[in-house]
Structures are given as C-alpha cells and as structure tokens.
C-alpha cells in the first residue's frame, strides 16, 4: 500500500535561482535555499519514491493534467522571465505508473483528468527550482500536476482527496509539494524591480502573516473558511489550487496538524513566500 510521507507548501521564486548564480544577487535567498534543501532531505529520509508537485506555473485552463513522461530531460528558459532563468538543464525520472493511478482516481471521483507524455511537454520552474535543491542527484521520481487557473477551491479540495486515494492505492511513497505563493500581487512594471525583496502591500503582508499564524497554531478550519476569499483578494497564484490540493490531501477540515515553518517569510517582487512542512496525519486505511 502506498503512502503520503511528506506534504509541504513551498516557494519557487526565480530570485532563488538568481541567488545561486554569480553576481549581485548571489546569496539573497539563502534561507529559502536551505529550507528547500531540508524538505528534500526529509523526503528522502522518509523514503519518498516520487515528488508529486502541484505546479502553479503549469497553468491549465480546462481540466486537470499530469505530466506522466517516463523521463523529464530538457533545457529550460522561462518565457516569463528569461533574464532570470535560462539554460537550466534537467534530467529526472518520471512516474507514468503513478500518473495513471492518480488520473483514474480523479476520474472516478467525477472530475476530468488526463496524463500526457508529449515530447515537448517540459517542466516549468515551479517544479524545476525546487527540484534543483531537493533532487540534485535525480534519485527521486518527478510527477507534476498542473493548476487550473479557472478552478475553484472546492474542485481542488476534491483533487487533493483523489490524489491521496490514488497514492494509497499505489506502491509509492510520495512527497507532495504545493509549489506556489501566499499573496501574489505583482507590482506594476515601472516599480517591479525596486520591490525585489518586498510584498506589494502592507495589507497583503499582514494577511499572509495571519495565515502563517493559523497554520502554525493548527487553526486549519479557520484558514479553510477564508481560503476562497484569500485567493480572490490576495491574487492567488494559480488560483491557489496548490494550497487547496495540499489540504485536500491532508484531510481538509479534519486536519489537526500544525505547520512547521522552515524559513522566514519573505517578499519577492511583490509576492509573499515561505516554506512550511505539514505533518502527515495517520490516515484510516482506505
Ligand atoms: Fe510563481
């Protein structure tokens, strides 16, 4: 029987990539680098076979999609920020078998999902940046699920629940990564560069901090009650689909865990970023 061994909300911002390149930004995101590395270490210690990543930069507009390629091997440049991320070579094993099991479980739950193996369907940077720190030796399989930007929080809760059922019916030990921002209000272009280390507004920062308090104190029901509003008012990245999937996997309102924050909250070009590890509950057998 398969098992969810780790579940975390993680950052993937390009400034982390800049932080490991020579130049004036070198080292600016060191705490986030260390936090991502620590998540990778924990996943391995827990015996993870596969990183299942809700990738908020694989933005889908119809349905739910899994990249089930046998091997993810290519070179990447960001279309959004080519000056930040380019010439990123990657080579990771994929997980077609688990992709198919997860697809079947999502479909059995009444939602639409497809697995793809197209040659040109590459990985996005919400997968690639974290994998650089967590999976440097490519020992763990990589399976991205896209985030539907027109989906509701409730749809993504159901996706998360289906992912858990699929994992439990598989042979895999899975580390789930919700790879996305907290608040995500990008500043206007003319001021964007001056906000490299800032959050767009004091209000967004305060709401993000309140969310982190809720997670740390185990006030998950309170958080879930406001999640749709949080997504709408704080410009959720990828519809906050990653976060809704995460809590769907963890048991939604029944989840009693407390998040463990692994790096200080930080602003990055107006957006609110963090890494939080959520203890996996002892599930009833399905
Ligand atoms: Fe992002």
PDB file of C-alpha atoms and ligand atoms in Angstrom:
ATOM      1  CA  UNK A   1       0.000   0.000   0.000  1.00  0.00           C
ATOM      2  CA  UNK A   2       1.290   3.428  -0.952  1.00  0.00           C
ATOM      3  CA  UNK A   3       1.728   6.274   1.425  1.00  0.00           C
ATOM      4  CA  UNK A   4       1.897  10.047   1.589  1.00  0.00           C
ATOM      5  CA  UNK A   5       5.122  10.603   3.524  1.00  0.00           C
ATOM      6  CA  UNK A   6       5.506  14.374   3.353  1.00  0.00           C
ATOM      7  CA  UNK A   7       3.368  17.388   2.471  1.00  0.00           C
ATOM      8  CA  UNK A   8       4.702  20.915   2.199  1.00  0.00           C
ATOM      9  CA  UNK A   9       3.891  24.354   0.902  1.00  0.00           C
ATOM     10  CA  UNK A  10       6.981  25.641  -0.870  1.00  0.00           C
ATOM     11  CA  UNK A  11       8.366  28.659  -2.674  1.00  0.00           C
ATOM     12  CA  UNK A  12       9.862  28.503  -6.159  1.00  0.00           C
ATOM     13  CA  UNK A  13      10.540  32.161  -6.971  1.00  0.00           C
ATOM     14  CA  UNK A  14      13.165  32.920  -9.647  1.00  0.00           C
ATOM     15  CA  UNK A  15      15.094  35.050  -7.166  1.00  0.00           C
ATOM     16  CA  UNK A  16      16.109  31.741  -5.528  1.00  0.00           C
ATOM     17  CA  UNK A  17      17.673  30.768  -8.834  1.00  0.00           C
ATOM     18  CA  UNK A  18      19.388  34.177  -9.022  1.00  0.00           C
ATOM     19  CA  UNK A  19      20.623  33.578  -5.503  1.00  0.00           C
ATOM     20  CA  UNK A  20      22.842  30.703  -6.634  1.00  0.00           C
ATOM     21  CA  UNK A  21      24.218  32.477  -9.713  1.00  0.00           C
ATOM     22  CA  UNK A  22      27.376  34.574  -9.560  1.00  0.00           C
ATOM     23  CA  UNK A  23      26.647  38.283  -9.483  1.00  0.00           C
ATOM     24  CA  UNK A  24      24.954  40.918  -7.414  1.00  0.00           C
ATOM     25  CA  UNK A  25      22.076  38.715  -6.281  1.00  0.00           C
ATOM     26  CA  UNK A  26      24.259  35.871  -5.068  1.00  0.00           C
ATOM     27  CA  UNK A  27      23.051  34.574  -1.701  1.00  0.00           C
ATOM     28  CA  UNK A  28      19.967  36.802  -1.371  1.00  0.00           C
ATOM     29  CA  UNK A  29      17.643  33.816  -0.857  1.00  0.00           C
ATOM     30  CA  UNK A  30      19.928  31.629   1.212  1.00  0.00           C
ATOM     31  CA  UNK A  31      17.256  30.839   3.867  1.00  0.00           C
ATOM     32  CA  UNK A  32      14.853  29.641   1.151  1.00  0.00           C
ATOM     33  CA  UNK A  33      17.613  27.574  -0.471  1.00  0.00           C
ATOM     34  CA  UNK A  34      18.273  25.868   2.852  1.00  0.00           C
ATOM     35  CA  UNK A  35      14.567  25.303   3.508  1.00  0.00           C
ATOM     36  CA  UNK A  36      14.050  23.656   0.117  1.00  0.00           C
ATOM     37  CA  UNK A  37      17.130  21.519   0.677  1.00  0.00           C
ATOM     38  CA  UNK A  38      15.752  20.493   4.076  1.00  0.00           C
ATOM     39  CA  UNK A  39      12.417  19.447   2.558  1.00  0.00           C
ATOM     40  CA  UNK A  40      14.359  17.287   0.111  1.00  0.00           C
ATOM     41  CA  UNK A  41      16.378  15.754   2.923  1.00  0.00           C
ATOM     42  CA  UNK A  42      13.240  14.962   4.915  1.00  0.00           C
ATOM     43  CA  UNK A  43      11.530  13.427   1.885  1.00  0.00           C
ATOM     44  CA  UNK A  44      14.473  11.105   1.315  1.00  0.00           C
ATOM     45  CA  UNK A  45      14.721  10.228   4.987  1.00  0.00           C
ATOM     46  CA  UNK A  46      11.044   9.250   4.848  1.00  0.00           C
ATOM     47  CA  UNK A  47      11.760   7.038   1.853  1.00  0.00           C
ATOM     48  CA  UNK A  48       9.996   9.094  -0.826  1.00  0.00           C
ATOM     49  CA  UNK A  49       9.979   7.465  -4.270  1.00  0.00           C
ATOM     50  CA  UNK A  50       8.200  10.335  -6.005  1.00  0.00           C
ATOM     51  CA  UNK A  51       7.815  14.088  -5.711  1.00  0.00           C
ATOM     52  CA  UNK A  52       4.232  14.907  -6.717  1.00  0.00           C
ATOM     53  CA  UNK A  53       4.254  18.631  -7.405  1.00  0.00           C
ATOM     54  CA  UNK A  54       1.258  20.924  -7.792  1.00  0.00           C
ATOM     55  CA  UNK A  55       2.952  23.345 -10.171  1.00  0.00           C
ATOM     56  CA  UNK A  56       1.310  26.784 -10.249  1.00  0.00           C
ATOM     57  CA  UNK A  57       3.319  27.661 -13.354  1.00  0.00           C
ATOM     58  CA  UNK A  58       1.838  24.772 -15.320  1.00  0.00           C
ATOM     59  CA  UNK A  59      -1.339  26.745 -15.760  1.00  0.00           C
ATOM     60  CA  UNK A  60      -4.219  24.831 -17.295  1.00  0.00           C
ATOM     61  CA  UNK A  61      -7.472  26.382 -18.434  1.00  0.00           C
ATOM     62  CA  UNK A  62      -9.608  23.258 -18.958  1.00  0.00           C
ATOM     63  CA  UNK A  63      -9.470  20.129 -16.825  1.00  0.00           C
ATOM     64  CA  UNK A  64      -6.631  18.671 -14.745  1.00  0.00           C
ATOM     65  CA  UNK A  65      -3.400  17.384 -16.209  1.00  0.00           C
ATOM     66  CA  UNK A  66      -0.485  15.210 -15.147  1.00  0.00           C
ATOM     67  CA  UNK A  67       2.886  15.063 -16.873  1.00  0.00           C
ATOM     68  CA  UNK A  68       3.422  11.318 -16.959  1.00  0.00           C
ATOM     69  CA  UNK A  69       6.590  11.141 -19.020  1.00  0.00           C
ATOM     70  CA  UNK A  70       8.993   8.319 -18.317  1.00  0.00           C
ATOM     71  CA  UNK A  71      11.885  10.765 -18.253  1.00  0.00           C
ATOM     72  CA  UNK A  72      11.948  14.549 -17.911  1.00  0.00           C
ATOM     73  CA  UNK A  73      15.044  15.630 -19.793  1.00  0.00           C
ATOM     74  CA  UNK A  74      15.479  19.002 -21.474  1.00  0.00           C
ATOM     75  CA  UNK A  75      16.857  22.501 -21.110  1.00  0.00           C
ATOM     76  CA  UNK A  76      14.644  25.298 -19.839  1.00  0.00           C
ATOM     77  CA  UNK A  77      14.308  29.048 -20.263  1.00  0.00           C
ATOM     78  CA  UNK A  78      11.452  30.916 -18.631  1.00  0.00           C
ATOM     79  CA  UNK A  79       9.234  32.683 -21.151  1.00  0.00           C
ATOM     80  CA  UNK A  80       8.013  34.934 -18.360  1.00  0.00           C
ATOM     81  CA  UNK A  81      11.422  35.963 -17.013  1.00  0.00           C
ATOM     82  CA  UNK A  82      14.076  34.774 -19.487  1.00  0.00           C
ATOM     83  CA  UNK A  83      16.733  37.004 -17.941  1.00  0.00           C
ATOM     84  CA  UNK A  84      16.202  35.303 -14.571  1.00  0.00           C
ATOM     85  CA  UNK A  85      16.027  31.631 -15.574  1.00  0.00           C
ATOM     86  CA  UNK A  86      17.644  30.227 -18.723  1.00  0.00           C
ATOM     87  CA  UNK A  87      19.898  27.371 -19.801  1.00  0.00           C
ATOM     88  CA  UNK A  88      18.618  25.227 -16.958  1.00  0.00           C
ATOM     89  CA  UNK A  89      19.452  21.645 -17.918  1.00  0.00           C
ATOM     90  CA  UNK A  90      17.434  18.967 -16.171  1.00  0.00           C
ATOM     91  CA  UNK A  91      17.126  15.202 -16.208  1.00  0.00           C
ATOM     92  CA  UNK A  92      14.759  13.444 -13.800  1.00  0.00           C
ATOM     93  CA  UNK A  93      12.944  10.114 -13.842  1.00  0.00           C
ATOM     94  CA  UNK A  94       9.178  10.461 -14.223  1.00  0.00           C
ATOM     95  CA  UNK A  95       6.376   8.325 -12.840  1.00  0.00           C
ATOM     96  CA  UNK A  96       3.956   7.224 -15.582  1.00  0.00           C
ATOM     97  CA  UNK A  97       2.529   4.454 -13.416  1.00  0.00           C
ATOM     98  CA  UNK A  98       1.551   6.725 -10.543  1.00  0.00           C
ATOM     99  CA  UNK A  99       0.316   9.373 -13.002  1.00  0.00           C
ATOM    100  CA  UNK A 100      -2.143   6.846 -14.436  1.00  0.00           C
ATOM    101  CA  UNK A 101      -3.303   5.750 -10.981  1.00  0.00           C
ATOM    102  CA  UNK A 102      -3.899   9.341  -9.932  1.00  0.00           C
ATOM    103  CA  UNK A 103      -5.717  10.121 -13.169  1.00  0.00           C
ATOM    104  CA  UNK A 104      -8.004   7.121 -12.701  1.00  0.00           C
ATOM    105  CA  UNK A 105      -8.782   8.164  -9.138  1.00  0.00           C
ATOM    106  CA  UNK A 106      -9.586  11.759 -10.141  1.00  0.00           C
ATOM    107  CA  UNK A 107     -11.872  10.498 -12.908  1.00  0.00           C
ATOM    108  CA  UNK A 108     -13.538   8.005 -10.545  1.00  0.00           C
ATOM    109  CA  UNK A 109     -14.315  10.991  -8.324  1.00  0.00           C
ATOM    110  CA  UNK A 110     -16.187  12.679 -11.173  1.00  0.00           C
ATOM    111  CA  UNK A 111     -13.558  15.154 -12.412  1.00  0.00           C
ATOM    112  CA  UNK A 112     -11.709  15.357 -15.716  1.00  0.00           C
ATOM    113  CA  UNK A 113      -8.022  14.481 -15.789  1.00  0.00           C
ATOM    114  CA  UNK A 114      -5.522  13.443 -18.455  1.00  0.00           C
ATOM    115  CA  UNK A 115      -1.976  12.084 -18.421  1.00  0.00           C
ATOM    116  CA  UNK A 116       0.401  13.366 -21.092  1.00  0.00           C
ATOM    117  CA  UNK A 117       3.707  12.135 -22.452  1.00  0.00           C
ATOM    118  CA  UNK A 118       4.238  14.609 -25.307  1.00  0.00           C
ATOM    119  CA  UNK A 119       7.863  15.126 -26.213  1.00  0.00           C
ATOM    120  CA  UNK A 120       7.582  18.908 -25.959  1.00  0.00           C
ATOM    121  CA  UNK A 121       5.729  18.974 -22.657  1.00  0.00           C
ATOM    122  CA  UNK A 122       8.569  20.134 -20.448  1.00  0.00           C
ATOM    123  CA  UNK A 123       8.752  21.008 -16.787  1.00  0.00           C
ATOM    124  CA  UNK A 124       8.008  24.506 -15.502  1.00  0.00           C
ATOM    125  CA  UNK A 125      10.051  26.450 -13.000  1.00  0.00           C
ATOM    126  CA  UNK A 126       7.705  25.849 -10.060  1.00  0.00           C
ATOM    127  CA  UNK A 127       8.964  22.268 -10.378  1.00  0.00           C
ATOM    128  CA  UNK A 128      12.495  22.927 -11.615  1.00  0.00           C
ATOM    129  CA  UNK A 129      13.651  25.423  -8.982  1.00  0.00           C
ATOM    130  CA  UNK A 130      12.626  23.236  -6.005  1.00  0.00           C
ATOM    131  CA  UNK A 131      13.936  20.080  -7.684  1.00  0.00           C
ATOM    132  CA  UNK A 132      17.345  21.688  -8.084  1.00  0.00           C
ATOM    133  CA  UNK A 133      17.652  21.801  -4.301  1.00  0.00           C
ATOM    134  CA  UNK A 134      15.724  18.651  -3.406  1.00  0.00           C
ATOM    135  CA  UNK A 135      16.687  16.220  -6.103  1.00  0.00           C
ATOM    136  CA  UNK A 136      20.128  17.129  -7.305  1.00  0.00           C
ATOM    137  CA  UNK A 137      21.110  13.508  -7.948  1.00  0.00           C
ATOM    138  CA  UNK A 138      17.778  12.780  -9.711  1.00  0.00           C
ATOM    139  CA  UNK A 139      17.200   9.811  -7.416  1.00  0.00           C
ATOM    140  CA  UNK A 140      13.509  10.558  -6.814  1.00  0.00           C
ATOM    141  CA  UNK A 141      10.814  10.432  -9.499  1.00  0.00           C
ATOM    142  CA  UNK A 142       9.158  13.701 -10.538  1.00  0.00           C
ATOM    143  CA  UNK A 143       5.439  13.936 -11.323  1.00  0.00           C
ATOM    144  CA  UNK A 144       3.899  17.377 -11.881  1.00  0.00           C
ATOM    145  CA  UNK A 145       0.173  18.096 -11.788  1.00  0.00           C
ATOM    146  CA  UNK A 146      -0.941  21.352 -13.363  1.00  0.00           C
ATOM    147  CA  UNK A 147      -3.066  24.006 -11.686  1.00  0.00           C
ATOM    148  CA  UNK A 148      -6.275  25.010 -13.436  1.00  0.00           C
ATOM    149  CA  UNK A 149      -6.429  28.792 -13.182  1.00  0.00           C
ATOM    150  CA  UNK A 150     -10.224  28.780 -13.545  1.00  0.00           C
ATOM    151  CA  UNK A 151     -10.846  26.080 -10.964  1.00  0.00           C
ATOM    152  CA  UNK A 152     -12.467  26.614  -7.577  1.00  0.00           C
ATOM    153  CA  UNK A 153     -11.038  25.901  -4.173  1.00  0.00           C
ATOM    154  CA  UNK A 154     -13.629  23.169  -3.759  1.00  0.00           C
ATOM    155  CA  UNK A 155     -12.640  21.464  -7.015  1.00  0.00           C
ATOM    156  CA  UNK A 156      -9.036  21.424  -5.867  1.00  0.00           C
ATOM    157  CA  UNK A 157     -10.002  20.053  -2.466  1.00  0.00           C
ATOM    158  CA  UNK A 158     -11.576  17.132  -4.326  1.00  0.00           C
ATOM    159  CA  UNK A 159      -8.457  16.755  -6.487  1.00  0.00           C
ATOM    160  CA  UNK A 160      -6.336  16.592  -3.341  1.00  0.00           C
ATOM    161  CA  UNK A 161      -8.599  13.951  -1.837  1.00  0.00           C
ATOM    162  CA  UNK A 162      -8.411  11.923  -5.052  1.00  0.00           C
ATOM    163  CA  UNK A 163      -4.617  12.240  -5.097  1.00  0.00           C
ATOM    164  CA  UNK A 164      -4.481  10.814  -1.589  1.00  0.00           C
ATOM    165  CA  UNK A 165      -6.677   7.849  -2.557  1.00  0.00           C
ATOM    166  CA  UNK A 166      -4.529   7.258  -5.617  1.00  0.00           C
ATOM    167  CA  UNK A 167      -1.330   7.389  -3.601  1.00  0.00           C
ATOM    168  CA  UNK A 168      -2.716   4.974  -1.015  1.00  0.00           C
ATOM    169  CA  UNK A 169      -3.717   2.519  -3.743  1.00  0.00           C
ATOM    170  CA  UNK A 170      -0.288   2.722  -5.369  1.00  0.00           C
ATOM    171  CA  UNK A 171       3.036   1.183  -4.420  1.00  0.00           C
ATOM    172  CA  UNK A 172       4.682   4.543  -3.918  1.00  0.00           C
ATOM    173  CA  UNK A 173       5.866   6.656  -1.044  1.00  0.00           C
ATOM    174  CA  UNK A 174       5.008  10.169  -2.151  1.00  0.00           C
ATOM    175  CA  UNK A 175       6.173  13.610  -1.081  1.00  0.00           C
ATOM    176  CA  UNK A 176       3.586  16.213  -2.127  1.00  0.00           C
ATOM    177  CA  UNK A 177       4.746  19.752  -2.818  1.00  0.00           C
ATOM    178  CA  UNK A 178       2.325  22.665  -3.130  1.00  0.00           C
ATOM    179  CA  UNK A 179       4.607  24.899  -5.178  1.00  0.00           C
ATOM    180  CA  UNK A 180       3.121  28.365  -5.051  1.00  0.00           C
ATOM    181  CA  UNK A 181       2.989  31.731  -3.404  1.00  0.00           C
ATOM    182  CA  UNK A 182       0.999  33.091  -0.487  1.00  0.00           C
ATOM    183  CA  UNK A 183      -0.276  36.515  -1.635  1.00  0.00           C
ATOM    184  CA  UNK A 184       0.697  37.064  -5.244  1.00  0.00           C
ATOM    185  CA  UNK A 185       0.019  40.666  -6.258  1.00  0.00           C
ATOM    186  CA  UNK A 186       2.662  41.570  -8.808  1.00  0.00           C
ATOM    187  CA  UNK A 187       3.613  45.247  -8.770  1.00  0.00           C
ATOM    188  CA  UNK A 188       3.267  47.454 -11.848  1.00  0.00           C
ATOM    189  CA  UNK A 189       6.155  47.079 -14.255  1.00  0.00           C
ATOM    190  CA  UNK A 190       7.609  50.501 -13.511  1.00  0.00           C
ATOM    191  CA  UNK A 191       8.153  49.643  -9.845  1.00  0.00           C
ATOM    192  CA  UNK A 192       8.664  45.877 -10.069  1.00  0.00           C
ATOM    193  CA  UNK A 193      12.462  45.889  -9.895  1.00  0.00           C
ATOM    194  CA  UNK A 194      12.503  48.092  -6.805  1.00  0.00           C
ATOM    195  CA  UNK A 195      10.350  45.550  -4.972  1.00  0.00           C
ATOM    196  CA  UNK A 196      12.709  42.581  -5.360  1.00  0.00           C
ATOM    197  CA  UNK A 197      12.559  41.851  -1.633  1.00  0.00           C
ATOM    198  CA  UNK A 198       9.160  43.366  -0.838  1.00  0.00           C
ATOM    199  CA  UNK A 199       5.485  42.437  -0.640  1.00  0.00           C
ATOM    200  CA  UNK A 200       3.196  44.573  -2.801  1.00  0.00           C
ATOM    201  CA  UNK A 201       1.131  45.973   0.029  1.00  0.00           C
ATOM    202  CA  UNK A 202       1.212  46.087   3.830  1.00  0.00           C
ATOM    203  CA  UNK A 203      -2.277  44.578   3.783  1.00  0.00           C
ATOM    204  CA  UNK A 204      -1.140  41.512   1.835  1.00  0.00           C
ATOM    205  CA  UNK A 205       1.816  41.100   4.167  1.00  0.00           C
ATOM    206  CA  UNK A 206      -0.458  41.249   7.221  1.00  0.00           C
ATOM    207  CA  UNK A 207      -2.877  38.706   5.770  1.00  0.00           C
ATOM    208  CA  UNK A 208      -0.011  36.368   4.853  1.00  0.00           C
ATOM    209  CA  UNK A 209       1.323  36.651   8.396  1.00  0.00           C
ATOM    210  CA  UNK A 210      -2.133  35.878   9.787  1.00  0.00           C
ATOM    211  CA  UNK A 211      -2.260  32.787   7.556  1.00  0.00           C
ATOM    212  CA  UNK A 212       1.110  31.634   8.845  1.00  0.00           C
ATOM    213  CA  UNK A 213      -0.157  32.041  12.410  1.00  0.00           C
ATOM    214  CA  UNK A 214      -3.216  29.922  11.578  1.00  0.00           C
ATOM    215  CA  UNK A 215      -1.016  27.201  10.096  1.00  0.00           C
ATOM    216  CA  UNK A 216       1.437  27.265  12.995  1.00  0.00           C
ATOM    217  CA  UNK A 217      -1.355  27.135  15.575  1.00  0.00           C
ATOM    218  CA  UNK A 218      -3.350  24.422  13.803  1.00  0.00           C
ATOM    219  CA  UNK A 219      -6.311  26.734  13.090  1.00  0.00           C
ATOM    220  CA  UNK A 220      -6.883  24.969   9.781  1.00  0.00           C
ATOM    221  CA  UNK A 221     -10.686  25.167   9.729  1.00  0.00           C
ATOM    222  CA  UNK A 222     -10.473  28.919  10.197  1.00  0.00           C
ATOM    223  CA  UNK A 223      -7.985  29.116   7.336  1.00  0.00           C
ATOM    224  CA  UNK A 224     -10.077  26.950   5.023  1.00  0.00           C
ATOM    225  CA  UNK A 225     -13.159  29.078   5.707  1.00  0.00           C
ATOM    226  CA  UNK A 226     -11.357  32.114   4.358  1.00  0.00           C
ATOM    227  CA  UNK A 227      -9.308  30.403   1.627  1.00  0.00           C
ATOM    228  CA  UNK A 228     -11.648  31.317  -1.276  1.00  0.00           C
ATOM    229  CA  UNK A 229     -11.668  34.954  -0.152  1.00  0.00           C
ATOM    230  CA  UNK A 230      -7.895  34.902   0.468  1.00  0.00           C
ATOM    231  CA  UNK A 231      -7.374  33.616  -3.064  1.00  0.00           C
ATOM    232  CA  UNK A 232      -9.627  36.296  -4.571  1.00  0.00           C
ATOM    233  CA  UNK A 233      -8.412  39.276  -2.554  1.00  0.00           C
ATOM    234  CA  UNK A 234      -4.716  38.447  -2.438  1.00  0.00           C
ATOM    235  CA  UNK A 235      -4.422  37.457  -6.119  1.00  0.00           C
ATOM    236  CA  UNK A 236      -3.746  33.778  -5.521  1.00  0.00           C
ATOM    237  CA  UNK A 237      -1.088  32.234  -7.731  1.00  0.00           C
ATOM    238  CA  UNK A 238      -2.598  29.537  -9.951  1.00  0.00           C
ATOM    239  CA  UNK A 239      -5.944  30.067  -8.174  1.00  0.00           C
ATOM    240  CA  UNK A 240      -4.242  28.773  -5.003  1.00  0.00           C
ATOM    241  CA  UNK A 241      -5.008  25.354  -6.470  1.00  0.00           C
ATOM    242  CA  UNK A 242      -1.801  24.004  -4.932  1.00  0.00           C
ATOM    243  CA  UNK A 243      -2.862  25.033  -1.431  1.00  0.00           C
ATOM    244  CA  UNK A 244      -6.361  23.605  -1.803  1.00  0.00           C
ATOM    245  CA  UNK A 245      -4.915  20.314  -3.098  1.00  0.00           C
ATOM    246  CA  UNK A 246      -2.483  20.245  -0.163  1.00  0.00           C
ATOM    247  CA  UNK A 247      -5.225  20.483   2.433  1.00  0.00           C
ATOM    248  CA  UNK A 248      -7.397  18.066   0.454  1.00  0.00           C
ATOM    249  CA  UNK A 249      -4.585  15.537   0.784  1.00  0.00           C
ATOM    250  CA  UNK A 250      -4.208  16.279   4.475  1.00  0.00           C
ATOM    251  CA  UNK A 251      -7.883  15.723   5.292  1.00  0.00           C
ATOM    252  CA  UNK A 252      -9.307  19.226   4.862  1.00  0.00           C
ATOM    253  CA  UNK A 253     -11.325  20.322   7.911  1.00  0.00           C
ATOM    254  CA  UNK A 254     -10.421  17.227   9.892  1.00  0.00           C
ATOM    255  CA  UNK A 255      -6.688  18.031   9.685  1.00  0.00           C
ATOM    256  CA  UNK A 256      -5.269  18.772  13.115  1.00  0.00           C
ATOM    257  CA  UNK A 257      -1.602  19.273  12.273  1.00  0.00           C
ATOM    258  CA  UNK A 258       0.472  22.385  12.769  1.00  0.00           C
ATOM    259  CA  UNK A 259       2.718  23.687  10.046  1.00  0.00           C
ATOM    260  CA  UNK A 260       6.439  23.907  10.701  1.00  0.00           C
ATOM    261  CA  UNK A 261       7.882  26.987   9.042  1.00  0.00           C
ATOM    262  CA  UNK A 262      11.352  26.281   7.660  1.00  0.00           C
ATOM    263  CA  UNK A 263      12.426  29.744   6.558  1.00  0.00           C
ATOM    264  CA  UNK A 264      11.417  33.298   7.392  1.00  0.00           C
ATOM    265  CA  UNK A 265       8.527  34.713   5.353  1.00  0.00           C
ATOM    266  CA  UNK A 266       9.919  36.917   2.602  1.00  0.00           C
ATOM    267  CA  UNK A 267       8.745  39.222  -0.162  1.00  0.00           C
ATOM    268  CA  UNK A 268       9.856  38.578  -3.719  1.00  0.00           C
ATOM    269  CA  UNK A 269       8.838  41.067  -6.420  1.00  0.00           C
ATOM    270  CA  UNK A 270       5.688  41.886  -4.524  1.00  0.00           C
ATOM    271  CA  UNK A 271       4.676  38.318  -3.667  1.00  0.00           C
ATOM    272  CA  UNK A 272       4.657  36.589  -0.266  1.00  0.00           C
ATOM    273  CA  UNK A 273       6.860  33.493   0.019  1.00  0.00           C
ATOM    274  CA  UNK A 274       7.559  30.766   2.554  1.00  0.00           C
ATOM    275  CA  UNK A 275       8.353  27.074   3.070  1.00  0.00           C
ATOM    276  CA  UNK A 276       6.114  25.187   5.538  1.00  0.00           C
ATOM    277  CA  UNK A 277       6.198  21.460   6.280  1.00  0.00           C
ATOM    278  CA  UNK A 278       2.863  19.973   7.374  1.00  0.00           C
ATOM    279  CA  UNK A 279       2.969  16.735   9.378  1.00  0.00           C
ATOM    280  CA  UNK A 280       1.167  13.941   7.584  1.00  0.00           C
ATOM    281  CA  UNK A 281      -1.726  12.564   9.633  1.00  0.00           C
ATOM    282  CA  UNK A 282      -2.260   8.908  10.466  1.00  0.00           C
ATOM    283  CA  UNK A 283      -4.906   8.102   7.902  1.00  0.00           C
ATOM    284  CA  UNK A 284      -7.545   5.454   8.260  1.00  0.00           C
ATOM    285  CA  UNK A 285      -6.911   2.697   5.749  1.00  0.00           C
ATOM    286  CA  UNK A 286      -8.987   3.129   2.604  1.00  0.00           C
TER     287      UNK A 286
HETATM  288 FE1  LIG B   1       5.444  31.591  -9.161  1.00  0.00          FE
END
